[in-house]
Every structure is written in structure tokens, then in C-alpha cells.
Short mmCIF file of C-alpha atoms and ligand atoms in Angstrom, two decimals:
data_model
loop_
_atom_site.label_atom_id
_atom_site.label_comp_id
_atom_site.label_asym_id
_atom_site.label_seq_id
_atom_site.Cartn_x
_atom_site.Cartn_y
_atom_site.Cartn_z
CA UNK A 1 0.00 0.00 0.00
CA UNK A 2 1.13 3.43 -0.72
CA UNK A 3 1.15 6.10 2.07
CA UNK A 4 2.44 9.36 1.78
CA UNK A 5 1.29 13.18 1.38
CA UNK A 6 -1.98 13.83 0.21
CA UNK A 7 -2.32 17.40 0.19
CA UNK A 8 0.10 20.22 1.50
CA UNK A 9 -0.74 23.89 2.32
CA UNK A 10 1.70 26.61 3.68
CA UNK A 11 1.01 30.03 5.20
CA UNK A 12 3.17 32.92 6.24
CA UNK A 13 2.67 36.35 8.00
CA UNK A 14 1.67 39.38 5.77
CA UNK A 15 5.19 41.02 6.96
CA UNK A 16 8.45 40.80 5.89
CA UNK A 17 11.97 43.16 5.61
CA UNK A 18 14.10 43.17 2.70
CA UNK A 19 17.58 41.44 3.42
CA UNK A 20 19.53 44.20 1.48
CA UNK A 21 18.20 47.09 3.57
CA UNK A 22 18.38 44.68 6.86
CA UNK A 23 22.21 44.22 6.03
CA UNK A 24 22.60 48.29 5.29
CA UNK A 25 21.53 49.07 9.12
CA UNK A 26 23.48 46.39 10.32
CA UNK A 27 26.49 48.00 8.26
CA UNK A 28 27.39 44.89 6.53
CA UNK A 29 27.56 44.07 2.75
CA UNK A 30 24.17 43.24 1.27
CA UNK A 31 25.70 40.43 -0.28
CA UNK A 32 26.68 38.74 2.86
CA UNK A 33 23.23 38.29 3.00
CA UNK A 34 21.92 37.70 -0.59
CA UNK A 35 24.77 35.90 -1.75
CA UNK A 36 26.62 34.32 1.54
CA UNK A 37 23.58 33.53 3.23
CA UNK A 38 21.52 33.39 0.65
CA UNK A 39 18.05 35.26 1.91
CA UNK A 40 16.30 37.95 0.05
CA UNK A 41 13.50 38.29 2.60
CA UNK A 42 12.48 37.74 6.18
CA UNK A 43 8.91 37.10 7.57
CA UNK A 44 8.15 39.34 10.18
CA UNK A 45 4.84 37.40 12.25
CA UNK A 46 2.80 40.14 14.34
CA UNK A 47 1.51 39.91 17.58
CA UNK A 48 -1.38 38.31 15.98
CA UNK A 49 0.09 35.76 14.70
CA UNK A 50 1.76 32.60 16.62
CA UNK A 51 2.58 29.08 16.05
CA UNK A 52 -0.96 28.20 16.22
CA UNK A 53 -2.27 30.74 14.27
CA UNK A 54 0.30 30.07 11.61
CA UNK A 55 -0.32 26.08 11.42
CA UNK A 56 -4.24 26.59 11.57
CA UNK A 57 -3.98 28.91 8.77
CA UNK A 58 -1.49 26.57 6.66
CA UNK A 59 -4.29 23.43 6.72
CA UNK A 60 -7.35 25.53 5.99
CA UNK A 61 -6.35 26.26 2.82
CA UNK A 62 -6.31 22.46 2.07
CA UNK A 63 -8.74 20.67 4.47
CA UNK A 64 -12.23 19.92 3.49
CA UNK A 65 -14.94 18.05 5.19
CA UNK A 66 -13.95 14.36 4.32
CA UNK A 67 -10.45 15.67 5.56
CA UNK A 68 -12.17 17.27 8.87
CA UNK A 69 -14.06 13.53 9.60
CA UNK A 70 -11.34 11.31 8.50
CA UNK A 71 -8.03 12.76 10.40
CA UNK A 72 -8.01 10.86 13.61
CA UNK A 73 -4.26 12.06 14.04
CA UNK A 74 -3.24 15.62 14.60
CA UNK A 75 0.49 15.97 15.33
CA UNK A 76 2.03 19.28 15.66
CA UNK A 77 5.71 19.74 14.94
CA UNK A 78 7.25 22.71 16.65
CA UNK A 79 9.95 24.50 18.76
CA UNK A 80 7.75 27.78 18.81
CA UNK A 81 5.09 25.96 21.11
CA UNK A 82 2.88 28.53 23.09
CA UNK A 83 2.42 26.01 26.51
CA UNK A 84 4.48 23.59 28.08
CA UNK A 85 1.56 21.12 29.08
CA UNK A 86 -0.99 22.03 26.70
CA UNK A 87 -0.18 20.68 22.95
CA UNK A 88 -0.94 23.38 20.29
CA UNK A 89 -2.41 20.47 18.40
CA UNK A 90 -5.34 20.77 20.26
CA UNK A 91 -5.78 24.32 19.65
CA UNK A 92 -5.77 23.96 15.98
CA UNK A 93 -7.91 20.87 16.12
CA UNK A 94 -11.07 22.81 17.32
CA UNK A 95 -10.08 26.50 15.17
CA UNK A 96 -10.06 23.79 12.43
CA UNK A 97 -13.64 21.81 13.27
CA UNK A 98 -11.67 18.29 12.83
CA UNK A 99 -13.93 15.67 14.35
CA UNK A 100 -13.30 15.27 18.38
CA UNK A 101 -12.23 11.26 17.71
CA UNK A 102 -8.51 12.08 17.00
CA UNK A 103 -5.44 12.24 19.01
CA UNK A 104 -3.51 15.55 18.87
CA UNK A 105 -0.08 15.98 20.43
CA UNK A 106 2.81 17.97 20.07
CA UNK A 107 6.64 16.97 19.43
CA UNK A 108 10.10 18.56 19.71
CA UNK A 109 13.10 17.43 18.55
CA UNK A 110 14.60 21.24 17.27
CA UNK A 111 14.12 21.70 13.05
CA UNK A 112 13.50 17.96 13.05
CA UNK A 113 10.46 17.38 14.88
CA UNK A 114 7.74 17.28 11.60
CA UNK A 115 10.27 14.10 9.89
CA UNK A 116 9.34 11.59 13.56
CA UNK A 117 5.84 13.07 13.14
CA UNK A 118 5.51 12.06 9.15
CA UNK A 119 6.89 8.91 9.65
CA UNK A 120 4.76 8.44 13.15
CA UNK A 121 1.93 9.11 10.80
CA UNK A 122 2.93 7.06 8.35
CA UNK A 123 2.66 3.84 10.58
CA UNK A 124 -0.78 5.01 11.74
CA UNK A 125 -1.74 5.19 8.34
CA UNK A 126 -0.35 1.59 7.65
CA UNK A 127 -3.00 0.26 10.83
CA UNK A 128 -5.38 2.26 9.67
CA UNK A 129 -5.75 2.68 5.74
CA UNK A 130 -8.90 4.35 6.14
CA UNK A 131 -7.77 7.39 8.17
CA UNK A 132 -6.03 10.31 7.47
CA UNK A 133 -3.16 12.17 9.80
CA UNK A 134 -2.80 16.03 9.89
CA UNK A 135 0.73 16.88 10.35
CA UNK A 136 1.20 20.26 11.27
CA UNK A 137 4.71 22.35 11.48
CA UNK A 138 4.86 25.57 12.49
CA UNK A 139 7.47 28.07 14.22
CA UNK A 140 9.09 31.77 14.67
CA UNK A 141 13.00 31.57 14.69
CA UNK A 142 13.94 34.14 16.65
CA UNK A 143 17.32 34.92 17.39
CA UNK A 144 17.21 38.38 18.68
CA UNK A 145 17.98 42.11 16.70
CA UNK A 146 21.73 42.87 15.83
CA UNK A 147 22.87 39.00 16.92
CA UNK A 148 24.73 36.30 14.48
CA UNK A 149 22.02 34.70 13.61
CA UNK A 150 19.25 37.73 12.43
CA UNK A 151 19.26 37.47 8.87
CA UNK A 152 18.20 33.72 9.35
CA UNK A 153 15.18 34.70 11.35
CA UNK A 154 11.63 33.80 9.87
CA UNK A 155 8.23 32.42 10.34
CA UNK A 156 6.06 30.21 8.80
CA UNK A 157 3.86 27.07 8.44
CA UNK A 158 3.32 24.26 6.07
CA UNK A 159 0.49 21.71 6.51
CA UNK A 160 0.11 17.72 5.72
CA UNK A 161 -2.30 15.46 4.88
CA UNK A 162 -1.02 11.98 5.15
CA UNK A 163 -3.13 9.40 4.09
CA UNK A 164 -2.89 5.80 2.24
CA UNK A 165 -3.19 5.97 -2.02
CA UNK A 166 -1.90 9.56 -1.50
CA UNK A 167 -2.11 12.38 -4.85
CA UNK A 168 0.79 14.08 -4.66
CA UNK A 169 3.67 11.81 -2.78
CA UNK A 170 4.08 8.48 -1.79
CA UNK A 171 7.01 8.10 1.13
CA UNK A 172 9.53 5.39 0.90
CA UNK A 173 9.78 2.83 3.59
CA UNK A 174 13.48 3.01 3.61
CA UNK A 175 15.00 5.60 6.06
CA UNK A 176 18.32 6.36 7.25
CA UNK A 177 18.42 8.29 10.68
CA UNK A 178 21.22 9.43 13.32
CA UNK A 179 21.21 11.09 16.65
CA UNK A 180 23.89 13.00 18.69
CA UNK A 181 23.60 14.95 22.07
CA UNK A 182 25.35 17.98 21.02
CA UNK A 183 24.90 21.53 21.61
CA UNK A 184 24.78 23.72 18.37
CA UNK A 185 21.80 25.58 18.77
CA UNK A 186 19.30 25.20 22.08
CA UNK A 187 16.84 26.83 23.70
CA UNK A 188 16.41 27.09 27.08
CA UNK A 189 12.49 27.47 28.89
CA UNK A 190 13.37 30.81 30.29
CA UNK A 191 14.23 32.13 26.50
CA UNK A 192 12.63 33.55 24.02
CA UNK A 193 15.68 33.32 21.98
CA UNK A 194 17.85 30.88 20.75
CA UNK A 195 21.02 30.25 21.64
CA UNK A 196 23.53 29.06 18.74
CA UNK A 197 27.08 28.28 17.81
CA UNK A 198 26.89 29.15 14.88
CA UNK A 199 30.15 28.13 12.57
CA UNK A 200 29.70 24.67 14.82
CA UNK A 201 26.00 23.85 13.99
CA UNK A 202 26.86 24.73 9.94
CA UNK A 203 29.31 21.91 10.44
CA UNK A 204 27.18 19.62 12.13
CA UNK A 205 24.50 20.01 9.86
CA UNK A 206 27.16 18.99 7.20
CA UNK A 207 28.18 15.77 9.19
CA UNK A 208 24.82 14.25 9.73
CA UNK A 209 24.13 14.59 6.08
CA UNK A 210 27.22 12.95 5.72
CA UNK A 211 26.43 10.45 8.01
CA UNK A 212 22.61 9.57 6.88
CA UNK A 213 23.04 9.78 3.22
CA UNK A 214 26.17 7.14 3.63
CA UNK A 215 23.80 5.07 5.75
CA UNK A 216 20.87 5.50 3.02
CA UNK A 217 23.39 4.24 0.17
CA UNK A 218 24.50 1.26 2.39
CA UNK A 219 20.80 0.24 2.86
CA UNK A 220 19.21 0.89 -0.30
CA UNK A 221 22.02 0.70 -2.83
CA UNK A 222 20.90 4.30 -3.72
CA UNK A 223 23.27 6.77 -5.64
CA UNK A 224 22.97 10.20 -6.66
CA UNK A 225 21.80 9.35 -9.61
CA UNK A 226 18.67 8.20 -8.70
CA UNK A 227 17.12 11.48 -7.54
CA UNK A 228 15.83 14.59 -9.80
CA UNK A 229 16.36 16.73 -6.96
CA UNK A 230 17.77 16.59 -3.35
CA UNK A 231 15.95 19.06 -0.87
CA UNK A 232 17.17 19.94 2.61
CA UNK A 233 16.45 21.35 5.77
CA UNK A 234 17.01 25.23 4.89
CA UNK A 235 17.84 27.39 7.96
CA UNK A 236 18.94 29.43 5.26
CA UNK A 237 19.47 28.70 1.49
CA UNK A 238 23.10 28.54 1.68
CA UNK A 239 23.31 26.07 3.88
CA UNK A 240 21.98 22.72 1.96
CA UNK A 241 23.97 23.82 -1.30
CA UNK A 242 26.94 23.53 1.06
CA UNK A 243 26.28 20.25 2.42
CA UNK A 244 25.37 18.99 -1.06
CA UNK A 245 28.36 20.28 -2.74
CA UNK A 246 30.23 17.44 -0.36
CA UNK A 247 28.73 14.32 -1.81
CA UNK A 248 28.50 16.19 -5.70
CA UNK A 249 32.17 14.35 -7.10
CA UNK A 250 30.36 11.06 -6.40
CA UNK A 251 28.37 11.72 -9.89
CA UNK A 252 28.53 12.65 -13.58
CA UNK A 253 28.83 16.50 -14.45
CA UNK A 254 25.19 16.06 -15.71
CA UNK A 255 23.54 14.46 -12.89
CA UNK A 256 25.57 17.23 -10.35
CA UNK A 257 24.21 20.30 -12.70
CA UNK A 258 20.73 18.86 -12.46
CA UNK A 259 21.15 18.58 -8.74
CA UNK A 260 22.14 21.94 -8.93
CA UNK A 261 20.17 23.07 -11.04
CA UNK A 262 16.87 21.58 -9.06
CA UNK A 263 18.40 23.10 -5.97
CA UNK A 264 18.12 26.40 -6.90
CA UNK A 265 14.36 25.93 -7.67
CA UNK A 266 14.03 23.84 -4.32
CA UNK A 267 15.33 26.82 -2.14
CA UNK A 268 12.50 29.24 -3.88
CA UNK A 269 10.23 29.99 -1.53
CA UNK A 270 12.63 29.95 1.92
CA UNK A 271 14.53 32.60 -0.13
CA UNK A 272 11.92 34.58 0.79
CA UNK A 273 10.37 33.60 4.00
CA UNK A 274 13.33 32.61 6.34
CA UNK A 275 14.23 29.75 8.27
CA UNK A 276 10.77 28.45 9.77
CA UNK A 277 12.38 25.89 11.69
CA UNK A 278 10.20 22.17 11.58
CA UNK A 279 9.01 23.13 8.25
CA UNK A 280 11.91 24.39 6.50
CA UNK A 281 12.93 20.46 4.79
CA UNK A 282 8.47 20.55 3.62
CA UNK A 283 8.68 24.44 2.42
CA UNK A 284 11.75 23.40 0.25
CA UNK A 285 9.79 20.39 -1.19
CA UNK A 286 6.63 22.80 -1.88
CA UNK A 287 8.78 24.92 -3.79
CA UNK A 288 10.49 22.45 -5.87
CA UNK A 289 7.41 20.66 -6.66
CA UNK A 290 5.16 23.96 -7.37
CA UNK A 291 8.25 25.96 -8.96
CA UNK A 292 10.11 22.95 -11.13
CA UNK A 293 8.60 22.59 -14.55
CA UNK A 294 7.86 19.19 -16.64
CA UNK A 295 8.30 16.74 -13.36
CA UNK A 296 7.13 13.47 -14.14
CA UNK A 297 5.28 10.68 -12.42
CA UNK A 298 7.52 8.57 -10.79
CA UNK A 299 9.94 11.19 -10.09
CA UNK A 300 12.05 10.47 -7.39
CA UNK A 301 13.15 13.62 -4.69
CA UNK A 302 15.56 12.98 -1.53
CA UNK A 303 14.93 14.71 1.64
CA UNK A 304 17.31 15.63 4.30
CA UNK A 305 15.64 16.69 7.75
CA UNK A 306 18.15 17.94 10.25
CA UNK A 307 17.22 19.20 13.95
CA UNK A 308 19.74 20.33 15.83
CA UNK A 309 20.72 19.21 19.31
CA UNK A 310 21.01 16.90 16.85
CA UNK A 311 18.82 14.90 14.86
CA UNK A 312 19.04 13.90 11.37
CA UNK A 313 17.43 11.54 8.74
CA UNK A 314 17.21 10.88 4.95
CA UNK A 315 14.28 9.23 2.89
CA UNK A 316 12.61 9.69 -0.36
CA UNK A 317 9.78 9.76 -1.96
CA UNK A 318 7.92 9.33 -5.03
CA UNK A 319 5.68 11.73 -7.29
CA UNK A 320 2.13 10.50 -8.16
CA UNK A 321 -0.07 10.79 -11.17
CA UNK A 322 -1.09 14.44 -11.54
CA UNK A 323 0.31 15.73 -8.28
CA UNK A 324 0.35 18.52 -10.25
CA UNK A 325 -3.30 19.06 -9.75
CA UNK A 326 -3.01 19.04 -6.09
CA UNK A 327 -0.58 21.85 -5.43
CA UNK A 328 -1.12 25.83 -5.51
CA UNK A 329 1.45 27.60 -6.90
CA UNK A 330 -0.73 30.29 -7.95
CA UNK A 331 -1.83 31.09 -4.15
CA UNK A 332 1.08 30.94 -2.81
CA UNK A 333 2.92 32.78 -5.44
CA UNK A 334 0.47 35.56 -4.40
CA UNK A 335 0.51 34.87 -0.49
CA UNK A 336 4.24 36.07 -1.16
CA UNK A 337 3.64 38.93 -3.29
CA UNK A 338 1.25 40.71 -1.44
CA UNK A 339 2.98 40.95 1.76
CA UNK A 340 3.15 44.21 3.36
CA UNK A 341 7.09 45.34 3.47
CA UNK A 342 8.15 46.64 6.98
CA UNK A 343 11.25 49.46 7.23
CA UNK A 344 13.84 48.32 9.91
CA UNK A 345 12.89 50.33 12.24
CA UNK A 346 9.11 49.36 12.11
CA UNK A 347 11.11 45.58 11.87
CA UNK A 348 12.57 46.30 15.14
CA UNK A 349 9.22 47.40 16.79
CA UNK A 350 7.07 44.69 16.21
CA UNK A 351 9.89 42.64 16.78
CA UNK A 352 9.93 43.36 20.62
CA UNK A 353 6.21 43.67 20.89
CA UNK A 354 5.26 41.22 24.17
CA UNK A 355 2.41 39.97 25.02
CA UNK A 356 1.20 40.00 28.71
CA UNK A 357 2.30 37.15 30.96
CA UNK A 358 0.81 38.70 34.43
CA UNK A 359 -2.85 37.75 33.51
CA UNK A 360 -3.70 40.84 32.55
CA UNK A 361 -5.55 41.24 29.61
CA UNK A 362 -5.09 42.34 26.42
CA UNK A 363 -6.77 42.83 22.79
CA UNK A 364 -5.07 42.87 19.89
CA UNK A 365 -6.42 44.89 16.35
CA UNK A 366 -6.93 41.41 14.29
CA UNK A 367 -8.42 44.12 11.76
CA UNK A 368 -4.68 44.84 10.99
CA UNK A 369 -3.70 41.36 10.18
CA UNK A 370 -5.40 39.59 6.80
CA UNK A 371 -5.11 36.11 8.23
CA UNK A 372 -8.50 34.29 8.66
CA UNK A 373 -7.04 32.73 11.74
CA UNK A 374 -5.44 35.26 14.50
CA UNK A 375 -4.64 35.83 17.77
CA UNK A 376 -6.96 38.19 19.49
CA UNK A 377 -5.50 38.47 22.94
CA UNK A 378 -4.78 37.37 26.02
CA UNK A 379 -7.36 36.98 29.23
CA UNK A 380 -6.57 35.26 32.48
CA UNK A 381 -3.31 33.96 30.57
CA UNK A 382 -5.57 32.17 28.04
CA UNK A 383 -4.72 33.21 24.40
CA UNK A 384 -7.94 34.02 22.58
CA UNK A 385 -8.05 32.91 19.49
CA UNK A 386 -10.63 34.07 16.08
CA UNK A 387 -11.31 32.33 12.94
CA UNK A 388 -12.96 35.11 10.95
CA UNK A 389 -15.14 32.77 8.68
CA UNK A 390 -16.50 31.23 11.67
P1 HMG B 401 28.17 34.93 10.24
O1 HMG B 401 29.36 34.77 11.10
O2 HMG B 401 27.40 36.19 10.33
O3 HMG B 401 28.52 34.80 8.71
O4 HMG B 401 27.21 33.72 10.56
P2 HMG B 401 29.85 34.30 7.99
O5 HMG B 401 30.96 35.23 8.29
O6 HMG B 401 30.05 32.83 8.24
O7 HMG B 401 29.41 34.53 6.50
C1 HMG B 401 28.35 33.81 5.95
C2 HMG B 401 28.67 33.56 4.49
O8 HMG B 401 28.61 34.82 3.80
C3 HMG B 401 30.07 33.01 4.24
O9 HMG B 401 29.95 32.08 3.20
C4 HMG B 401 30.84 34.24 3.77
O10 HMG B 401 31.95 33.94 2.95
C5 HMG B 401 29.76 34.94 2.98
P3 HMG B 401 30.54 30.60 3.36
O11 HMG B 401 31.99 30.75 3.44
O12 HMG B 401 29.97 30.06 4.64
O13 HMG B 401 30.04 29.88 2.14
N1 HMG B 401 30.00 36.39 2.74
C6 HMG B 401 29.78 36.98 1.56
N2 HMG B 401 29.36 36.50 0.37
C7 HMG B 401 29.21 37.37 -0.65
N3 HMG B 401 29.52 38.69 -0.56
C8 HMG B 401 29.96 39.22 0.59
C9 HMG B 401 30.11 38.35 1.73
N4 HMG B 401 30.50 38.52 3.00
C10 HMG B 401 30.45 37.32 3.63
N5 HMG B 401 30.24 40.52 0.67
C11 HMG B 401 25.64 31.96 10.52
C12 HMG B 401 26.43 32.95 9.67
C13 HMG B 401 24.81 31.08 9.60
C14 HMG B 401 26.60 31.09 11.33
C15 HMG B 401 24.70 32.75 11.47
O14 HMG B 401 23.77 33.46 10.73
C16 HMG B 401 23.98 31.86 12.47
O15 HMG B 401 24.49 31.55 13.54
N6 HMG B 401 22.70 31.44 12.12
C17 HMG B 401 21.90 30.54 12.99
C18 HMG B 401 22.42 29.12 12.98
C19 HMG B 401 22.14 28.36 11.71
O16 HMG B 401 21.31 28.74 10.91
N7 HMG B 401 22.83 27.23 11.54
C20 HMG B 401 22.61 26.37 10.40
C21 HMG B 401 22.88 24.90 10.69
S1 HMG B 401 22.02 24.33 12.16
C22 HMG B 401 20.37 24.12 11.63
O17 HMG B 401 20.09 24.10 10.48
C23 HMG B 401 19.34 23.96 12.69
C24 HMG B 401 18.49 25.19 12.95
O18 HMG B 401 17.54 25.34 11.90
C25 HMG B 401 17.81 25.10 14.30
C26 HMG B 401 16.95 23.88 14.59
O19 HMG B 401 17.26 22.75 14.27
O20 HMG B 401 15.95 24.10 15.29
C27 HMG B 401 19.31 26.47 12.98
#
């Protein structure tokens, strides 16, 4: 039986900077970032916008109401969560109207989280062929204003439908996956930042692709060859073509420019958003497979997750009939292009806007943000959520 992704949305906020006019007021070269770390824009998520908010928004631009009475499985993928008890699952779950016999948790394991909860789903999917899972990754990568890691900020969410007989992927059993307690990039409770090394995590993220994708080839027998395109975890678009350019002399000049080539394309749409954390790896497959042109049927694409702390893993999958049909370039071709553009300084504001955490309350203007599904405040330290078409 085939099982795989069914349908996949993706939202971002309305906000973003420009990277060249980010790098001017930090007084470094605009091509630093362009070029060296390989951003043109940053989402910028108001107040009234949060993980939730972002996920919820993702899967209602694909859910319908066979969707809404056949997911039984809700599994949210984030490092961005809102509550430490309370899964943001649930949350999205009822802004969503999925029927109340499903399970809905949250996971962490850093950027990596949304690969266990795909292949989590996957086996649920394999027990129960008649179900559907919603897989949900969402976060805000926040490293602070003026630090190392700014200009890989972002936000963002992509949603999945797994399901058996899927129309736009089918997932490969085979799987190679590593983990290492190291500390590259962490965040501790009391932070609303993350902490990174950064030169150390870029070469981390280089060894456990090294170290999965030599595990993959011993188990499968796999080569280079065998995939039209290779997409990666993308804190920033940079970083993948790096690690790929490592394994690139174990192939023909033709295969590596088509790698290349197809990594360019993959890297599209996180050009413009920023690193989004858990669904960085999915936002680089949306692009490749709404961006590429002429992909067949039967196309085979590699995936490397990475999550640091670390986890990393490396599967495939496979392109079905027509996938085609079931992605939506057009919307979120426009979703991009008619984002609001922020100056730095406005940037900066938003960026330390706060939102109570005495229990005090507070409203937020949703009137300001065009996302169906906001945050409208905060009462009794209970975030009030809207969905406008409800
Ligand atoms: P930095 O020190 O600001 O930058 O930090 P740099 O000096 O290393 O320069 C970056 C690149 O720009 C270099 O290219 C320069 O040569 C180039 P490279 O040699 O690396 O190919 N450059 C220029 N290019 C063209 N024209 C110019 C120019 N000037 C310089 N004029 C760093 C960069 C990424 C380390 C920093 O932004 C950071 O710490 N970011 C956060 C950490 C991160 O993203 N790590 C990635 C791997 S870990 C990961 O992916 C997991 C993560 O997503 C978290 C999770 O799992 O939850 C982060």
C-alpha cells in the first residue's frame, strides 16, 4: 500500500523586511546576505500571529470536510510551542472543526520534529488505511535584533495530509536516521531566543548529512543518480547547497548540474520567508514541486531533515499521477507577493512587541492582520483565538 502526502498547504505572516536594507543598518555588505547567506527576505509574524495561528492557517487552505471527519491524528511539529503542558495540536484541532475522535499531540526534537511526526503518521496510516493524519509544522526563529544569527530569522507554516493511495507523494519505507547529544543551537524554557554556535551547527549540519546519506546508500544501494532533486532542511538557502556540494564528485557533471540546477528551484520559496524551523525540509519540497517545470510521475526527490541538538534523517519519496493538480502555486505565489514590506525600524518594533504574561488582559487589532485565523489576545493567561469565517 502506498502512504504518503496527500495534500500540502503553507502560510506565512503578511510582513516581511528586505535582506539588502536589513544588512545596510546592520552596516554589513548586502551580499553577505543575498549571496553568503543566501536570503532575500524575512517574515516578520505580528503579535497576531503565533505558532498556532500560523499552522491553523497553513491546513485551511487544504482541508475539506472528508479531511475534517477522517483525520483521527493531529500531530504538531514545533519548537515555537505557546504552553508547556498544553499541545498546540489541540488548539488547531477545534479553530479547524476536525472531528473530536482524533489524538492531537505535540513533538520537539529542534528543526526535526515534523520528519518523527511524518513517519509516526505514516505507521498510523499503515494500521489504519482508512484514516487520514494532519501533520502540522509551524514556528518563529527568533534569534534576537543585531545578533549572528538575524538574517536567518523567519516564520512560517506548512500543513500535511497523510493518508494511504496519496495524490501528490508516496514516502519510501526506507529511512536512514542518526542522533547525537550535542549543543549547536538550544533553547532554554526561560528564552525567548535561541542560543547558537553558529560556525559549529553549519558543520554539524554537514556531518549528519554525511552520516545519513552514507547510511541511506549502504541500505538501499541508492546513488545520486537516482534522484531529480535533493531538498534539505534550509535554515537558510546557503546552507543545503553547502552540504550537497560534499557528496556532488560522487556523480557525472550532468547528474551534479541537475542537482544543482533543481536546488536552486528547491530553495524558492525559503529565499523569501526565512528559516521556519520544523518546516523548512516541507517548504523546500513545496517549492520544488510547485516551482520545477515538466516533473514526471515517478519522479524520485531525496529529503534531508536535520534538527539540531542533533537529529538527522534521509528518505525519499515518489511523485504520483497528476500531483500537479493538487498543489497551488498560484496562491502561494500571491501569499508572497502581497505581503506588506516593513522598514527596519518598524522591523525592530514589532519585533519586541510582548504579550502580557501577568494575567492581565489584552486585545489585539486582528483588523490589521489579513489572516482568517489570528490571535486576538490574552485573558486570564488564556490566548484568545478568532477564525474570521467562523
Ligand atoms: P556569520 O558569522 O554572520 O557569517 O554567521 P559568515 O561570516 O560565516 O558569512 C556567511 C557567508 O557569507 C560566508 O559564506 C561568507 O563567505 C559569505 P561561506 O563561506 O559560509 O560559504 N559572505 C559573503 N558572500 C558574498 N559577498 C559578501 C560576503 N560577506 C560574507 N560581501 C551563521 C552565519 C549562519 C553562522 C549565522 O547566521 C547563524 O548563527 N545562524 C543561525 C544558525 C544556523 O542557521 N545554523 C545552520 C545549521 S544548524 C540548523 O540548520 C538547525 C536550525 O535550523 C535550528 C533547529 O534545528 O531548530 C538552525
Amino acid at each position: 500500500m502506498k502512504i504518503g502526502i496527500d495534500k500540502i498547504g503553507f502560510y506565512t505572516p503578511h510582513l516581511y523586511v528586505d535582506m539588502n536594507k536589513l544588512a545596510v543598518a546592520r552596516h554589513v555588505e548586502p551580499e553577505k546576505f543575498t549571496i553568503g547567506i543566501g536570503q532575500s527576505q524575512m517574515a516578520v509574524p505580528p503579535l497576531t500571529q503565533d505558532s498556532v495561528t500560523l499552522a491553523a492557517n497553513a491546513a485551511l487552505e487544504i482541508l475539506d470536510e472528508e479531511d475534517r471527519n477522517q483525520i483521527d491524528l493531529v500531530i504538531f511539529g514545533t519548537e515555537s510551542g505557546i504552553d508547556h503542558s498544553k499541545s498546540a495540536a489541540v488548539y488547531v484541532h477545534h479553530l479547524l472543526g476536525i472531528n473530536p475522535h482524533a489524538r492531537s499531540i505535540e513533538m520537539k526534537q529542534a528543526c526535526y520534529s515534523t520528519t518523527a511526526a511524518m513517519q509516526l503518521a505514516k505507521g498510523h496510516i499503515a494500521l489504519h488505511p482508512e484514516k487520514k493524519a494532519l501533520v502540522l509544522a509551524s514556528d518563529i526563529a527568533r534569534y534576537g535584533l543585531n545578533t549572528g544569527g538575524e538574517a536567518t530569522q523567519g516564520a512560517g507554516a506548512v500543513a500535511i495530509v497523510i493518508s494511504a493511495n496519496p495524490s501528490i507523494m508516496e514516502l519510501e519505507s526506507e529511512s536512514a536516521y542518526f542522533t547525537n547529544d550535542i549543543m549547536d543551537f538550544w533553547r532554554p524554557v526561560y528564552s525567548d531566543t535561541a542560543f547558537v554556535d553558529g560556525k559549529f551547527s553549519n558543520e554539524q549540519y554537514i556531518a549528519f548529512f554525511n552520516q545519513v546519506w552514507g547510511q541511506y546508500k549502504e541500505q538501499t544501494g541508492a546513488t545520486l543518480e537516482d534522484f531529480e532533486a535533493i531538498c534539505f532542511h534550509l535554515p537558510y538557502t546557503k546552507m543545503g547547497l553547502k552540504a550537497l556540494r560534499t557528496v556532488l564528485d560522487e556523480t557525472s557533471e550532468a547528474v551534479q548540474e541537475r542537482l544543482l540546477n533543481h536546488y536552486q528551484i528547491s530553495t524558492t520559496y525559503n529565499r523569501n520567508v526565512g528559516n521556519i524551523y520544523t518546516g523548512s525540509l516541507y517548504l523546500s519540497l513545496l517549492s520544488f514541486l510547485e516551482q520545477a517545470q515538466n516533473l514526471q510521475a515517478g519522479t524520485k526527490i531525496g529529503l534531508y531533515s536535520y534538527g539540531s541538538g542533533a537529529v538527522g534523517e534521509f528518505f525519499a519519496g515518489v511523485l504520483q499521477p497528476n500531483f500537479e493538480q493538487h498543489v497551488q502555486r498560484d496562491k502561494h505565489e500571491k501569499l508572497l507577493a502581497n505581503r506588506k514590506e516593513l522598514s527596519i525600524a518598524e522591523y525592530e518594533e514589532v519585533f519586541q512587541q510582548t504579550l502580557p504574561t501577568d494575567g492581565s488582559t489584552v486585545e489585539l487589532d486582528i483588523n490589521q492582520d489579513p489572516a482568517i485565523i489570528c490571535l486576538a489576545g490574552v485573558t486570564e493567561n488564556k490566548r484568545q483565538y478568532v477564525n474570521k469565517n467562523n
